[in-house]
Coordinates of C-alpha atoms and ligand atoms in Angstrom, one line a residue:
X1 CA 0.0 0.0 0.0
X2 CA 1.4 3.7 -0.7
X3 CA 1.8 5.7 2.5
X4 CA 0.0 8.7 2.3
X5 CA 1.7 11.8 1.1
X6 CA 3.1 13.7 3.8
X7 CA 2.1 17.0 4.7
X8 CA 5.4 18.8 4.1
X9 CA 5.9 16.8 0.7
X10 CA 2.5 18.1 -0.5
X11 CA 3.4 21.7 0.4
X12 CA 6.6 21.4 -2.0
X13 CA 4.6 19.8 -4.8
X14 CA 2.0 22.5 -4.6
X15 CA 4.5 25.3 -4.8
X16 CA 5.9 23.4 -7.8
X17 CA 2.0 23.6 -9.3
X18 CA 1.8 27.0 -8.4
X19 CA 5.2 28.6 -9.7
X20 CA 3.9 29.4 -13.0
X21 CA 1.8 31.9 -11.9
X22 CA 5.1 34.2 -10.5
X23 CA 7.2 33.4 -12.9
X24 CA 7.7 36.7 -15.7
X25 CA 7.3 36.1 -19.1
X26 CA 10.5 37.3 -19.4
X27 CA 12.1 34.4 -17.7
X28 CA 9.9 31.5 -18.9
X29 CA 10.9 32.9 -22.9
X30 CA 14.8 32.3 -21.3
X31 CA 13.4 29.0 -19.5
X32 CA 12.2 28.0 -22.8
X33 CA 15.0 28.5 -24.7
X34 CA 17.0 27.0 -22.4
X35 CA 14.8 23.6 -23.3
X36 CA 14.9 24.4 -27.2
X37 CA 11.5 25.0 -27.5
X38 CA 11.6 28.9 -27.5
X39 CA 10.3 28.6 -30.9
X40 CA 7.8 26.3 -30.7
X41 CA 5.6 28.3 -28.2
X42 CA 2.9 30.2 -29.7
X43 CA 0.7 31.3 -26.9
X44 CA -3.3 31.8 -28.3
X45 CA -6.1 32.0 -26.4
X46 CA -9.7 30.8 -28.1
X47 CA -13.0 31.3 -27.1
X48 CA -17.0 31.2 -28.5
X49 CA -17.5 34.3 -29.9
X50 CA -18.9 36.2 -26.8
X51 CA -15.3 35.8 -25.7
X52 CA -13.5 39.0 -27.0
X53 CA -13.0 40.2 -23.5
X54 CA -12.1 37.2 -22.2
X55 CA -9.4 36.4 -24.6
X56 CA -7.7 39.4 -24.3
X57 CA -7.5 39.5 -20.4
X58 CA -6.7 35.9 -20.7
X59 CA -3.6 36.7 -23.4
X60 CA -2.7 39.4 -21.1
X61 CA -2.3 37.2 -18.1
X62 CA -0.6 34.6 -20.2
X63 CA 2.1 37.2 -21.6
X64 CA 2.9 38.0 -18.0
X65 CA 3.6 34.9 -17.1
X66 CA 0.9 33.5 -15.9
X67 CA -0.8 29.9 -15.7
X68 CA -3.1 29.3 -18.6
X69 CA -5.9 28.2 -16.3
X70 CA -5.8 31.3 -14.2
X71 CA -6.1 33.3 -17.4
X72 CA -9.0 31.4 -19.3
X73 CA -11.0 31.7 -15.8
X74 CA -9.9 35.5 -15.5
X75 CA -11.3 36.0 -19.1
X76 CA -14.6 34.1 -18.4
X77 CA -15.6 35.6 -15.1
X78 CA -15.9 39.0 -17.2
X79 CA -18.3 37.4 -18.9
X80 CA -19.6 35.6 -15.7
X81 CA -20.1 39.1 -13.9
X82 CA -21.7 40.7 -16.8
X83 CA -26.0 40.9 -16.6
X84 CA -25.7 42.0 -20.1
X85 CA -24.7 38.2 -21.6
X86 CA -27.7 36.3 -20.7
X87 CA -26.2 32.7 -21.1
X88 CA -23.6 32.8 -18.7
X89 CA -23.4 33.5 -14.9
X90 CA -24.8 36.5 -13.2
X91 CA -28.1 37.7 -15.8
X92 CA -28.4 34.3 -17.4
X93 CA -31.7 33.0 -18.7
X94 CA -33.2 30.9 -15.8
X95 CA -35.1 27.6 -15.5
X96 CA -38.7 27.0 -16.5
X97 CA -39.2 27.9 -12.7
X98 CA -37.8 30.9 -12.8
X99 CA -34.3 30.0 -11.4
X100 CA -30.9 30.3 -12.6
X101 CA -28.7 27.4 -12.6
X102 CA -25.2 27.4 -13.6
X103 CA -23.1 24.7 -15.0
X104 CA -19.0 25.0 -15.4
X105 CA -16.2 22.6 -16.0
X106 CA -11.9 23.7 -15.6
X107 CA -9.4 21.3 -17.1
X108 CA -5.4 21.9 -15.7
X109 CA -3.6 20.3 -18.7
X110 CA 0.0 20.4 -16.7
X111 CA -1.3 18.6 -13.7
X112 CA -3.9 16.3 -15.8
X113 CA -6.7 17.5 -13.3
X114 CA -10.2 18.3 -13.8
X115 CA -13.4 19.9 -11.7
X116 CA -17.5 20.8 -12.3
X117 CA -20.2 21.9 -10.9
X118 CA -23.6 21.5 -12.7
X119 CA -27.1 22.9 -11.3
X120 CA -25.3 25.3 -9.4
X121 CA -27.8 28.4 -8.0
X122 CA -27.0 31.7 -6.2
X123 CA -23.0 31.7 -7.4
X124 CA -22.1 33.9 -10.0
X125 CA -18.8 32.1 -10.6
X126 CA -19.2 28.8 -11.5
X127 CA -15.6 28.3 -13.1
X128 CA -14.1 29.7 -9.6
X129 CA -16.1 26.8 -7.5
X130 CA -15.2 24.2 -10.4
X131 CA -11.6 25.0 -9.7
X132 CA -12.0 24.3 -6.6
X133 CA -13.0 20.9 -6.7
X134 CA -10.3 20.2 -8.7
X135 CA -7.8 21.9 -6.2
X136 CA -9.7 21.5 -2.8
X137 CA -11.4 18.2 -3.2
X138 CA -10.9 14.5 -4.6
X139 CA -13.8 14.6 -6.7
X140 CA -14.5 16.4 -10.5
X141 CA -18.3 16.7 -10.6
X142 CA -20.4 18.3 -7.8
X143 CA -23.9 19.4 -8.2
X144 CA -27.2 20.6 -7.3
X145 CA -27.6 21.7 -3.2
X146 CA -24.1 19.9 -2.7
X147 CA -22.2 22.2 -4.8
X148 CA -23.7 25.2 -3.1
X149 CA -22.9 24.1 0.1
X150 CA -19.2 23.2 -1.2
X151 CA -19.1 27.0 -2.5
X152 CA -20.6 28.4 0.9
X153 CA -18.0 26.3 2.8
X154 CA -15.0 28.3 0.2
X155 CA -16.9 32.0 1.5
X156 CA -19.2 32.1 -2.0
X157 CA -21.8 34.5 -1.1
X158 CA -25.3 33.7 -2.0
X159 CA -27.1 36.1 -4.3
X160 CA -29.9 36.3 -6.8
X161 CA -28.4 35.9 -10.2
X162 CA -31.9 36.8 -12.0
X163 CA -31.6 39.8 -13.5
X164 CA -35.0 42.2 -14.1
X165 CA -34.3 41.6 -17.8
X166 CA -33.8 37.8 -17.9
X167 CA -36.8 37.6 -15.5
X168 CA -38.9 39.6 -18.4
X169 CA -37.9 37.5 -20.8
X170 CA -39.1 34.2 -19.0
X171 CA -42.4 35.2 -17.6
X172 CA -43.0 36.5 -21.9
X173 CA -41.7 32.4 -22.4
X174 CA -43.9 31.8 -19.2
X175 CA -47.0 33.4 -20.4
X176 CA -47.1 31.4 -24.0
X177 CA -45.2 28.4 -23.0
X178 CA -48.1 25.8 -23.5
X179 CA -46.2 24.1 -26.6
X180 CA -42.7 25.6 -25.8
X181 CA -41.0 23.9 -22.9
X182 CA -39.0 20.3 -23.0
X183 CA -41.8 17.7 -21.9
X184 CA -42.6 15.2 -24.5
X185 CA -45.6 13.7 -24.7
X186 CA -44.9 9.3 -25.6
X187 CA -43.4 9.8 -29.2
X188 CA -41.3 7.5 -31.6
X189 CA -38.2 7.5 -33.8
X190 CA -40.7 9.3 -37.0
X191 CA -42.5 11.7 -34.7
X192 CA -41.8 15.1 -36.2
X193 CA -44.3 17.5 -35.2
X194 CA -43.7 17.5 -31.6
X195 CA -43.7 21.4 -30.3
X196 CA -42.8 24.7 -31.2
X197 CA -39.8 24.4 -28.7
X198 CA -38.1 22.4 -31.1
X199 CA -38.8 23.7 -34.2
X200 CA -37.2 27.0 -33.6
X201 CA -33.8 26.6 -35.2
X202 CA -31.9 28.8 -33.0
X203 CA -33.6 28.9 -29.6
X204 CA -32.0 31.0 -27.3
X205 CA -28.6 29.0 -25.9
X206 CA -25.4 30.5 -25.2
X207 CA -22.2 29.6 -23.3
X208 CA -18.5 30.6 -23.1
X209 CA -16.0 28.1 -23.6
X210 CA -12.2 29.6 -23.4
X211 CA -8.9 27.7 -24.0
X212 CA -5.2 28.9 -23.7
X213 CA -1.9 28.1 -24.5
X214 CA 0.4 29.8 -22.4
X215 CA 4.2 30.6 -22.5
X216 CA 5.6 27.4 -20.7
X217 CA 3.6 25.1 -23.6
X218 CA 1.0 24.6 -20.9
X219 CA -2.7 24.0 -22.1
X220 CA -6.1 24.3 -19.8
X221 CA -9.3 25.5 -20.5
X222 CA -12.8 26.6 -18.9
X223 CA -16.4 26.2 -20.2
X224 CA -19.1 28.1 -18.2
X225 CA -22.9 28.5 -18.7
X226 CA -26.7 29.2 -17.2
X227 CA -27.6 26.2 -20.1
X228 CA -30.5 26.0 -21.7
X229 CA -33.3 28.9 -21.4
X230 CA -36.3 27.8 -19.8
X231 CA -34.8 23.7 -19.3
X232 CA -36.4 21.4 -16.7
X233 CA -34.9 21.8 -13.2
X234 CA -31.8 20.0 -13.0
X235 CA -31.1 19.9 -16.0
X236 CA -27.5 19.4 -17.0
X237 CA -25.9 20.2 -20.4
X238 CA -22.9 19.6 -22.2
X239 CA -20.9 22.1 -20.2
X240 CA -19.5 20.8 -16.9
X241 CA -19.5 17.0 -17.9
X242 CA -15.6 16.7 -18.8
X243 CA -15.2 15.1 -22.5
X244 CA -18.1 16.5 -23.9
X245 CA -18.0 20.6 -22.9
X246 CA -14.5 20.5 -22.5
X247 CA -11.4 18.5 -23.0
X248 CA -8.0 19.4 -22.1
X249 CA -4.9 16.8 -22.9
X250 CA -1.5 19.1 -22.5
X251 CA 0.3 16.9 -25.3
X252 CA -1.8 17.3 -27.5
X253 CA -4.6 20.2 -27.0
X254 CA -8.2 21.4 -25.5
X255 CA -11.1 21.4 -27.1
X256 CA -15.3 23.2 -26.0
X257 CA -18.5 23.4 -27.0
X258 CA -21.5 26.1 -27.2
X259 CA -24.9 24.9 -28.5
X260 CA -27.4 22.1 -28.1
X261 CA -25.9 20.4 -25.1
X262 CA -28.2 17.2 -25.3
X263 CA -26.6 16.5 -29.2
X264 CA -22.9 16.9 -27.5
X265 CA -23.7 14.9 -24.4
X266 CA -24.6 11.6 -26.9
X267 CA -21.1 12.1 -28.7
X268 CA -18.8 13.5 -26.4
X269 CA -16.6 15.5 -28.8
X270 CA -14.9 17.6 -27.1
X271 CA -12.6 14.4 -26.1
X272 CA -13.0 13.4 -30.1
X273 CA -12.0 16.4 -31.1
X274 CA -8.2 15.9 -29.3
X275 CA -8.3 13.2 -30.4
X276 CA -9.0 14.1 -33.6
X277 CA -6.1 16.1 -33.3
X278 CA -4.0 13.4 -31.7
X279 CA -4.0 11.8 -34.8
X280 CA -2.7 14.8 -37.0
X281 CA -6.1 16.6 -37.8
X282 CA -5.8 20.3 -37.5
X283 CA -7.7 21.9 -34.6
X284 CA -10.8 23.0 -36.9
X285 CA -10.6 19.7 -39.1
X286 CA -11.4 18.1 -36.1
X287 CA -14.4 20.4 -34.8
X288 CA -15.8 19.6 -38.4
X289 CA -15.4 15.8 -37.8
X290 CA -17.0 16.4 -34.5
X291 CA -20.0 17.9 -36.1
X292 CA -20.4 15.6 -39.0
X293 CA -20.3 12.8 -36.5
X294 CA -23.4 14.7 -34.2
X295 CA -25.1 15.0 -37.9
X296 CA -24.7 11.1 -38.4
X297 CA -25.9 10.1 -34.8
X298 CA -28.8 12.5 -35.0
X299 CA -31.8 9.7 -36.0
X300 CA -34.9 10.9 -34.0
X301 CA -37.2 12.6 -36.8
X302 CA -37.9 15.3 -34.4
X303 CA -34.3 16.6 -34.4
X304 CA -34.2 16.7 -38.0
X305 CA -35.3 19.1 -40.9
X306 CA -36.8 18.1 -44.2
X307 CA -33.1 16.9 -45.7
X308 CA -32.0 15.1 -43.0
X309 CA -29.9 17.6 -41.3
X310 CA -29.4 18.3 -37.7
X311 CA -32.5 21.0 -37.0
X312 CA -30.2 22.2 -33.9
X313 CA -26.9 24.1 -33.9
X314 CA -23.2 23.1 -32.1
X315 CA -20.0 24.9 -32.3
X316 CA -16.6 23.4 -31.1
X317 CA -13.3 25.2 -30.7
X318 CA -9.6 24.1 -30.3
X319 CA -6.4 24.6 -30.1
X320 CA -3.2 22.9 -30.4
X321 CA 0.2 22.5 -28.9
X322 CA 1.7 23.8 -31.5
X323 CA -0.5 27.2 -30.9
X324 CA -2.5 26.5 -33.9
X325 CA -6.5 27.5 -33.4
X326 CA -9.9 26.6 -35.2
X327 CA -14.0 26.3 -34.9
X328 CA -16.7 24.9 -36.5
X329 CA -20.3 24.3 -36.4
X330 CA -23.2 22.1 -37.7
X331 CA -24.9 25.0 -39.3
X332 CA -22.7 28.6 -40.7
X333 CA -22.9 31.7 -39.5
X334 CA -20.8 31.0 -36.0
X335 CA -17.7 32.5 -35.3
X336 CA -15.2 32.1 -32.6
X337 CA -12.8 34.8 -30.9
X338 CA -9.1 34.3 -30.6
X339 CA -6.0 36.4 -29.7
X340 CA -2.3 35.2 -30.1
X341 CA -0.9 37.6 -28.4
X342 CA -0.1 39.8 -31.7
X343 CA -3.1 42.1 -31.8
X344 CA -6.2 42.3 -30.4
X345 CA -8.8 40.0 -29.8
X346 CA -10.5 39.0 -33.2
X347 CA -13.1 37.2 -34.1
X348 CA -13.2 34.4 -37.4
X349 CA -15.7 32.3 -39.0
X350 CA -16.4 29.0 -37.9
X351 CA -15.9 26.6 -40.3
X352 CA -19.5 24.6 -41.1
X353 CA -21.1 21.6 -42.5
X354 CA -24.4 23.1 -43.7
X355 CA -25.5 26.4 -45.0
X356 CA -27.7 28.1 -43.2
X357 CA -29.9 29.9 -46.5
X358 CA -29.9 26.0 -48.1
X359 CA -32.7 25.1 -45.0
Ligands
LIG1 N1 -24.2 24.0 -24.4 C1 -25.0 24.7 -23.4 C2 -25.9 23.7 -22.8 O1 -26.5 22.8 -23.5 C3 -25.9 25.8 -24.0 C4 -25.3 26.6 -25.0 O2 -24.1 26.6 -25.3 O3 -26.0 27.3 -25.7 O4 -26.2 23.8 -21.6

């Protein structure tokens, strides 16, 4: 049997975690070229598209020096603290009751650890409490009353994350929701007509998903999210579940997801896509395979429009270890921010597998 770490040992091992966060970026570009890979480091930063913030305080962090999971969770708790983003954190579109429940996942690639939370209510930083169970507890995925208790336990403060102008919006989705919620009634594989819900193309999602590459070749990422307008209570999307919001490997790359959480949770692609990449695809090759993959194991009738295709909407973006960067989505018209450290934050199209005008 292994005897338990001891204390003292654990101290050193956790200053050894923690040193890239002092470290200049001055000194790790000498540190790296000490190793030879001076060149080979191409910090970026990527991030869904309501990310141009977030990148750039992210790529700012990471040229100072810093840890590429403190940056991507800097970057998305702008987005977290903002009521004017409506899918994420503080402001975000609650339940069908009303209340807003966050979901976030962290990967660390240099220490190969991961933490969630899902269902999370009255915490307007999900991706700061996920962190925490990785760091401060021995499991990744806590949810529900648990999680808020974990975060009350780490000095969260509880407050109401429903903003008057999400509230508005749900009691208008309240007051005609007879055929637009996400009950089914008993259905089969060639049901089509089943609700207005789901035959809005786009109904209203949204999500940030952030991934860096920092100076020391060091990859980790952060997905965070109020889900799915208007979903069942307790329902938990793509975001915090590790593999299909987010994957982080810190050979090889990271990989998230914004969209229809339920298409993403049945083919886990954020763990596809690296490795996807593992195998030599380029970072938005594979978020195209991912999505072509989510079009072929899409077979209820329901879920599909008149040609076959996918009547739902999923982005994915990546990045390598090499610093190279890419998105893509089922339908066009997404796009992705990114920053490398060059210019400002930017945003690109997302490569796609349908156009949008063909529906
Ligand atoms: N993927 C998120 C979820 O399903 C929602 C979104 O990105 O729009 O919870």
């Amino acid at each position: 049997m292994n005897s338990p770490m001891k204390r003292r040992d654990f101290l050193k091992t956790a200053a050894a975690v923690g040193a890239g966060t002092i470290a200049g970026s001055a000194e790790l570009l000498a540190e790296a070229g000490r190793l030879g890979a001076h060149s080979a480091i191409r910090p970026v930063v990527i991030a869904s598209s309501n990310g141009l913030k977030a990148t750039a305080k992210a790529m700012e962090i990471i040229r100072a020096g810093g840890d590429a999971l403190d940056a991507v969770i800097a970057g998305v708790n702008i987005v977290e603290d903002d009521p004017t983003d409506m899918s994420v954190g503080y402001g975000g579109l609650p339940n069908e009751d009303g209340v807003v429940e966050l979901d976030s996942s962290v990967m660390h690639g240099p220490t190969g650890r991961g933490g969630a939370v899902a269902s999370l209510r009255n915490i307007k930083n999900p991706s700061k409490v996920a962190r925490l169970v990785m760091e401060r507890t021995d499991h990744v995925l806590i949810v529900g009353e648990g999680a808020l208790r974990f975060a009350k336990a780490h000095g969260f403060k509880e407050e109401d994350l429903l903003t008057d102008a999400a509230r508005e919006v749900w009691l208008k989705w309240k007051e005609n929701s007879s055929t637009k919620d996400d009950w089914l009634p008993p259905h089969d594989m060639d049901t089509r007509d089943i609700g207005e819900s789901l035959k809005e193309f786009f109904r209203t999602t949204g999500t940030i998903n952030c991934n860096g590459l920092d100076l020391r070749g060091n990859i980790s990422g952060v997905t965070t999210t109020s889900g799915l307008a208007f979903k069942i209570p307790g329902r938990v999307g793509d975001s915090p579940i590790l593999g299909a919001g987010l994957y982080v490997d810190n050979t090889v790359g990271a990989a998230g997801s914004t969209g229809r959480g339920e298409a993403n949770l049945l083919s886990c692609s954020s763990v596809m896509i690296v490795e996807y990449m593992r195998a030599g695809k380029s970072p938005e090759e594979a978020c195209l395979q991912a999505c072509k993959r989510i079009a072929e194991q899409t077979k209820m009738k329901r879920l599909l429009d008149d040609n076959g295709r996918p009547n739902f909407n999923v982005n994915f973006y990546a990045i390598n270890k090499k610093g190279e960067y890419g998105g893509a989505s089922i339908w066009s018209g997404s796009q992705y921010a990114v920053n490398t450290g060059e210019a400002e934050s930017r945003r690109m199209e997302c490569a796609y597998l349908y156009k949008r005008a063909e529906r």
